[in-house]
Amino acid sequence: MRATRIYWFCRSLVVVSLGVAVGLGTAGAVARAKDPSFATDSGVSLSSTESSVIARTNDARAQRGLAPLAADAALMNASRRQAAWMARNRNLSHAQGVTENIAMGQSSAAETVADWMRSDGHRANILGSHRRIGVAMARAADGTVYWCQQFR
């Protein structure tokens, strides 16, 4: 069973990378990596899609005078696992015990964050008193994209 979980986790990272290769939110990742307001834990490696979701989330926060969220290794791993699980099972559902935004079907980071900002509950999570974030996207076998964003 553990080998299966590791396989799916590794596959989710490949799926995230493939999503970037087909153009899901690729702009600006290099610039954000050098931007001191875009903080990450040491050892956190982000795809350009993940960077784009975090940057757009932080843009929404900045427009309201809120501090940016920093990418967190544990939340990144948890978000990647959840997105991969949703894609594998074609099931849009929340993980238990975390503050989380999930979505399905959006084709880009911009579309996903815009949809979350149009929803009262999702917007409240983005604009909450959190300081840390993890994000991920994964594509199901049928091509449907699943998104996950977790906060602490």
mmCIF file with all atom_site columns, N, CA, C and O in Angstrom, residues 45-73:
data_model
loop_
_atom_site.group_PDB
_atom_site.id
_atom_site.type_symbol
_atom_site.label_atom_id
_atom_site.label_alt_id
_atom_site.label_comp_id
_atom_site.label_asym_id
_atom_site.label_entity_id
_atom_site.label_seq_id
_atom_site.pdbx_PDB_ins_code
_atom_site.Cartn_x
_atom_site.Cartn_y
_atom_site.Cartn_z
_atom_site.occupancy
_atom_site.B_iso_or_equiv
_atom_site.pdbx_formal_charge
_atom_site.auth_seq_id
_atom_site.auth_comp_id
_atom_site.auth_asym_id
_atom_site.auth_atom_id
_atom_site.pdbx_PDB_model_num
ATOM 1   N N  . SER A 1 45 ? 10.502 23.375 -3.487  1.00 0.00 ? 45 SER A N  1
ATOM 2   C CA . SER A 1 45 ? 10.662 23.579 -4.915  1.00 0.00 ? 45 SER A CA 1
ATOM 3   C C  . SER A 1 45 ? 9.273  23.708 -5.525  1.00 0.00 ? 45 SER A C  1
ATOM 4   O O  . SER A 1 45 ? 8.410  22.868 -5.292  1.00 0.00 ? 45 SER A O  1
ATOM 5   N N  . LEU A 1 46 ? 9.042  24.776 -6.273  1.00 0.00 ? 46 LEU A N  1
ATOM 6   C CA . LEU A 1 46 ? 7.729  25.048 -6.841  1.00 0.00 ? 46 LEU A CA 1
ATOM 7   C C  . LEU A 1 46 ? 7.773  25.002 -8.359  1.00 0.00 ? 46 LEU A C  1
ATOM 8   O O  . LEU A 1 46 ? 8.714  25.506 -8.966  1.00 0.00 ? 46 LEU A O  1
ATOM 9   N N  . SER A 1 47 ? 6.740  24.421 -8.952  1.00 0.00 ? 47 SER A N  1
ATOM 10  C CA . SER A 1 47 ? 6.590  24.507 -10.401 1.00 0.00 ? 47 SER A CA 1
ATOM 11  C C  . SER A 1 47 ? 6.117  25.918 -10.726 1.00 0.00 ? 47 SER A C  1
ATOM 12  O O  . SER A 1 47 ? 5.667  26.662 -9.846  1.00 0.00 ? 47 SER A O  1
ATOM 13  N N  . SER A 1 48 ? 6.166  26.296 -11.988 1.00 0.00 ? 48 SER A N  1
ATOM 14  C CA . SER A 1 48 ? 5.678  27.628 -12.350 1.00 0.00 ? 48 SER A CA 1
ATOM 15  C C  . SER A 1 48 ? 4.171  27.732 -12.140 1.00 0.00 ? 48 SER A C  1
ATOM 16  O O  . SER A 1 48 ? 3.674  28.815 -11.811 1.00 0.00 ? 48 SER A O  1
ATOM 17  N N  . THR A 1 49 ? 3.434  26.633 -12.284 1.00 0.00 ? 49 THR A N  1
ATOM 18  C CA . THR A 1 49 ? 1.993  26.655 -12.017 1.00 0.00 ? 49 THR A CA 1
ATOM 19  C C  . THR A 1 49 ? 1.738  26.921 -10.537 1.00 0.00 ? 49 THR A C  1
ATOM 20  O O  . THR A 1 49 ? 0.908  27.761 -10.183 1.00 0.00 ? 49 THR A O  1
ATOM 21  N N  . GLU A 1 50 ? 2.460  26.225 -9.677  1.00 0.00 ? 50 GLU A N  1
ATOM 22  C CA . GLU A 1 50 ? 2.317  26.439 -8.234  1.00 0.00 ? 50 GLU A CA 1
ATOM 23  C C  . GLU A 1 50 ? 2.702  27.869 -7.863  1.00 0.00 ? 50 GLU A C  1
ATOM 24  O O  . GLU A 1 50 ? 1.997  28.528 -7.097  1.00 0.00 ? 50 GLU A O  1
ATOM 25  N N  . SER A 1 51 ? 3.801  28.344 -8.424  1.00 0.00 ? 51 SER A N  1
ATOM 26  C CA . SER A 1 51 ? 4.231  29.724 -8.166  1.00 0.00 ? 51 SER A CA 1
ATOM 27  C C  . SER A 1 51 ? 3.165  30.717 -8.598  1.00 0.00 ? 51 SER A C  1
ATOM 28  O O  . SER A 1 51 ? 2.917  31.711 -7.913  1.00 0.00 ? 51 SER A O  1
ATOM 29  N N  . SER A 1 52 ? 2.531  30.444 -9.735  1.00 0.00 ? 52 SER A N  1
ATOM 30  C CA . SER A 1 52 ? 1.511  31.343 -10.247 1.00 0.00 ? 52 SER A CA 1
ATOM 31  C C  . SER A 1 52 ? 0.294  31.390 -9.330  1.00 0.00 ? 52 SER A C  1
ATOM 32  O O  . SER A 1 52 ? -0.262 32.464 -9.070  1.00 0.00 ? 52 SER A O  1
ATOM 33  N N  . VAL A 1 53 ? -0.139 30.241 -8.804  1.00 0.00 ? 53 VAL A N  1
ATOM 34  C CA . VAL A 1 53 ? -1.278 30.227 -7.877  1.00 0.00 ? 53 VAL A CA 1
ATOM 35  C C  . VAL A 1 53 ? -0.940 31.026 -6.626  1.00 0.00 ? 53 VAL A C  1
ATOM 36  O O  . VAL A 1 53 ? -1.736 31.846 -6.159  1.00 0.00 ? 53 VAL A O  1
ATOM 37  N N  . ILE A 1 54 ? 0.253  30.815 -6.091  1.00 0.00 ? 54 ILE A N  1
ATOM 38  C CA . ILE A 1 54 ? 0.652  31.534 -4.879  1.00 0.00 ? 54 ILE A CA 1
ATOM 39  C C  . ILE A 1 54 ? 0.759  33.032 -5.164  1.00 0.00 ? 54 ILE A C  1
ATOM 40  O O  . ILE A 1 54 ? 0.280  33.857 -4.384  1.00 0.00 ? 54 ILE A O  1
ATOM 41  N N  . ALA A 1 55 ? 1.371  33.400 -6.289  1.00 0.00 ? 55 ALA A N  1
ATOM 42  C CA . ALA A 1 55 ? 1.516  34.819 -6.624  1.00 0.00 ? 55 ALA A CA 1
ATOM 43  C C  . ALA A 1 55 ? 0.148  35.484 -6.788  1.00 0.00 ? 55 ALA A C  1
ATOM 44  O O  . ALA A 1 55 ? -0.071 36.595 -6.292  1.00 0.00 ? 55 ALA A O  1
ATOM 45  N N  . ARG A 1 56 ? -0.775 34.829 -7.457  1.00 0.00 ? 56 ARG A N  1
ATOM 46  C CA . ARG A 1 56 ? -2.113 35.399 -7.657  1.00 0.00 ? 56 ARG A CA 1
ATOM 47  C C  . ARG A 1 56 ? -2.877 35.485 -6.338  1.00 0.00 ? 56 ARG A C  1
ATOM 48  O O  . ARG A 1 56 ? -3.622 36.435 -6.104  1.00 0.00 ? 56 ARG A O  1
ATOM 49  N N  . THR A 1 57 ? -2.678 34.493 -5.481  1.00 0.00 ? 57 THR A N  1
ATOM 50  C CA . THR A 1 57 ? -3.286 34.536 -4.150  1.00 0.00 ? 57 THR A CA 1
ATOM 51  C C  . THR A 1 57 ? -2.720 35.704 -3.360  1.00 0.00 ? 57 THR A C  1
ATOM 52  O O  . THR A 1 57 ? -3.460 36.472 -2.731  1.00 0.00 ? 57 THR A O  1
ATOM 53  N N  . ASN A 1 58 ? -1.409 35.871 -3.410  1.00 0.00 ? 58 ASN A N  1
ATOM 54  C CA . ASN A 1 58 ? -0.775 36.984 -2.699  1.00 0.00 ? 58 ASN A CA 1
ATOM 55  C C  . ASN A 1 58 ? -1.139 38.338 -3.301  1.00 0.00 ? 58 ASN A C  1
ATOM 56  O O  . ASN A 1 58 ? -1.249 39.332 -2.579  1.00 0.00 ? 58 ASN A O  1
ATOM 57  N N  . ASP A 1 59 ? -1.362 38.387 -4.612  1.00 0.00 ? 59 ASP A N  1
ATOM 58  C CA . ASP A 1 59 ? -1.831 39.632 -5.242  1.00 0.00 ? 59 ASP A CA 1
ATOM 59  C C  . ASP A 1 59 ? -3.194 40.022 -4.674  1.00 0.00 ? 59 ASP A C  1
ATOM 60  O O  . ASP A 1 59 ? -3.435 41.197 -4.370  1.00 0.00 ? 59 ASP A O  1
ATOM 61  N N  . ALA A 1 60 ? -4.088 39.032 -4.548  1.00 0.00 ? 60 ALA A N  1
ATOM 62  C CA . ALA A 1 60 ? -5.422 39.312 -3.987  1.00 0.00 ? 60 ALA A CA 1
ATOM 63  C C  . ALA A 1 60 ? -5.298 39.808 -2.550  1.00 0.00 ? 60 ALA A C  1
ATOM 64  O O  . ALA A 1 60 ? -6.019 40.723 -2.135  1.00 0.00 ? 60 ALA A O  1
ATOM 65  N N  . ARG A 1 61 ? -4.381 39.240 -1.795  1.00 0.00 ? 61 ARG A N  1
ATOM 66  C CA . ARG A 1 61 ? -4.165 39.676 -0.415  1.00 0.00 ? 61 ARG A CA 1
ATOM 67  C C  . ARG A 1 61 ? -3.585 41.085 -0.374  1.00 0.00 ? 61 ARG A C  1
ATOM 68  O O  . ARG A 1 61 ? -4.004 41.920 0.426   1.00 0.00 ? 61 ARG A O  1
ATOM 69  N N  . ALA A 1 62 ? -2.611 41.362 -1.245  1.00 0.00 ? 62 ALA A N  1
ATOM 70  C CA . ALA A 1 62 ? -1.964 42.678 -1.271  1.00 0.00 ? 62 ALA A CA 1
ATOM 71  C C  . ALA A 1 62 ? -2.957 43.782 -1.617  1.00 0.00 ? 62 ALA A C  1
ATOM 72  O O  . ALA A 1 62 ? -2.888 44.883 -1.057  1.00 0.00 ? 62 ALA A O  1
ATOM 73  N N  . GLN A 1 63 ? -3.903 43.495 -2.505  1.00 0.00 ? 63 GLN A N  1
ATOM 74  C CA . GLN A 1 63 ? -4.923 44.480 -2.873  1.00 0.00 ? 63 GLN A CA 1
ATOM 75  C C  . GLN A 1 63 ? -5.775 44.889 -1.676  1.00 0.00 ? 63 GLN A C  1
ATOM 76  O O  . GLN A 1 63 ? -6.409 45.938 -1.701  1.00 0.00 ? 63 GLN A O  1
ATOM 77  N N  . ARG A 1 64 ? -5.758 44.073 -0.648  1.00 0.00 ? 64 ARG A N  1
ATOM 78  C CA . ARG A 1 64 ? -6.539 44.358 0.562   1.00 0.00 ? 64 ARG A CA 1
ATOM 79  C C  . ARG A 1 64 ? -5.648 44.676 1.759   1.00 0.00 ? 64 ARG A C  1
ATOM 80  O O  . ARG A 1 64 ? -6.078 44.658 2.899   1.00 0.00 ? 64 ARG A O  1
ATOM 81  N N  . GLY A 1 65 ? -4.365 44.951 1.484   1.00 0.00 ? 65 GLY A N  1
ATOM 82  C CA . GLY A 1 65 ? -3.433 45.342 2.532   1.00 0.00 ? 65 GLY A CA 1
ATOM 83  C C  . GLY A 1 65 ? -2.965 44.199 3.419   1.00 0.00 ? 65 GLY A C  1
ATOM 84  O O  . GLY A 1 65 ? -2.470 44.451 4.519   1.00 0.00 ? 65 GLY A O  1
ATOM 85  N N  . LEU A 1 66 ? -3.085 42.968 2.956   1.00 0.00 ? 66 LEU A N  1
ATOM 86  C CA . LEU A 1 66 ? -2.690 41.816 3.769   1.00 0.00 ? 66 LEU A CA 1
ATOM 87  C C  . LEU A 1 66 ? -1.290 41.329 3.401   1.00 0.00 ? 66 LEU A C  1
ATOM 88  O O  . LEU A 1 66 ? -0.861 41.454 2.250   1.00 0.00 ? 66 LEU A O  1
ATOM 89  N N  . ALA A 1 67 ? -0.617 40.743 4.363   1.00 0.00 ? 67 ALA A N  1
ATOM 90  C CA . ALA A 1 67 ? 0.730  40.216 4.148   1.00 0.00 ? 67 ALA A CA 1
ATOM 91  C C  . ALA A 1 67 ? 0.691  39.013 3.209   1.00 0.00 ? 67 ALA A C  1
ATOM 92  O O  . ALA A 1 67 ? -0.286 38.263 3.190   1.00 0.00 ? 67 ALA A O  1
ATOM 93  N N  . PRO A 1 68 ? 1.771  38.815 2.454   1.00 0.00 ? 68 PRO A N  1
ATOM 94  C CA . PRO A 1 68 ? 1.819  37.651 1.564   1.00 0.00 ? 68 PRO A CA 1
ATOM 95  C C  . PRO A 1 68 ? 1.962  36.353 2.354   1.00 0.00 ? 68 PRO A C  1
ATOM 96  O O  . PRO A 1 68 ? 2.479  36.345 3.475   1.00 0.00 ? 68 PRO A O  1
ATOM 97  N N  . LEU A 1 69 ? 1.504  35.273 1.755   1.00 0.00 ? 69 LEU A N  1
ATOM 98  C CA . LEU A 1 69 ? 1.655  33.948 2.334   1.00 0.00 ? 69 LEU A CA 1
ATOM 99  C C  . LEU A 1 69 ? 2.957  33.342 1.830   1.00 0.00 ? 69 LEU A C  1
ATOM 100 O O  . LEU A 1 69 ? 3.335  33.542 0.673   1.00 0.00 ? 69 LEU A O  1
ATOM 101 N N  . ALA A 1 70 ? 3.631  32.586 2.672   1.00 0.00 ? 70 ALA A N  1
ATOM 102 C CA . ALA A 1 70 ? 4.872  31.910 2.296   1.00 0.00 ? 70 ALA A CA 1
ATOM 103 C C  . ALA A 1 70 ? 4.575  30.448 1.994   1.00 0.00 ? 70 ALA A C  1
ATOM 104 O O  . ALA A 1 70 ? 3.803  29.799 2.703   1.00 0.00 ? 70 ALA A O  1
ATOM 105 N N  . ALA A 1 71 ? 5.196  29.934 0.940   1.00 0.00 ? 71 ALA A N  1
ATOM 106 C CA . ALA A 1 71 ? 5.061  28.517 0.617   1.00 0.00 ? 71 ALA A CA 1
ATOM 107 C C  . ALA A 1 71 ? 5.673  27.694 1.745   1.00 0.00 ? 71 ALA A C  1
ATOM 108 O O  . ALA A 1 71 ? 6.746  28.014 2.255   1.00 0.00 ? 71 ALA A O  1
ATOM 109 N N  . ASP A 1 72 ? 4.963  26.659 2.140   1.00 0.00 ? 72 ASP A N  1
ATOM 110 C CA . ASP A 1 72 ? 5.357  25.807 3.261   1.00 0.00 ? 72 ASP A CA 1
ATOM 111 C C  . ASP A 1 72 ? 5.529  24.375 2.750   1.00 0.00 ? 72 ASP A C  1
ATOM 112 O O  . ASP A 1 72 ? 4.628  23.842 2.087   1.00 0.00 ? 72 ASP A O  1
ATOM 113 N N  . ALA A 1 73 ? 6.674  23.757 3.041   1.00 0.00 ? 73 ALA A N  1
ATOM 114 C CA . ALA A 1 73 ? 6.976  22.420 2.518   1.00 0.00 ? 73 ALA A CA 1
ATOM 115 C C  . ALA A 1 73 ? 5.914  21.392 2.893   1.00 0.00 ? 73 ALA A C  1
ATOM 116 O O  . ALA A 1 73 ? 5.466  20.609 2.049   1.00 0.00 ? 73 ALA A O  1
#
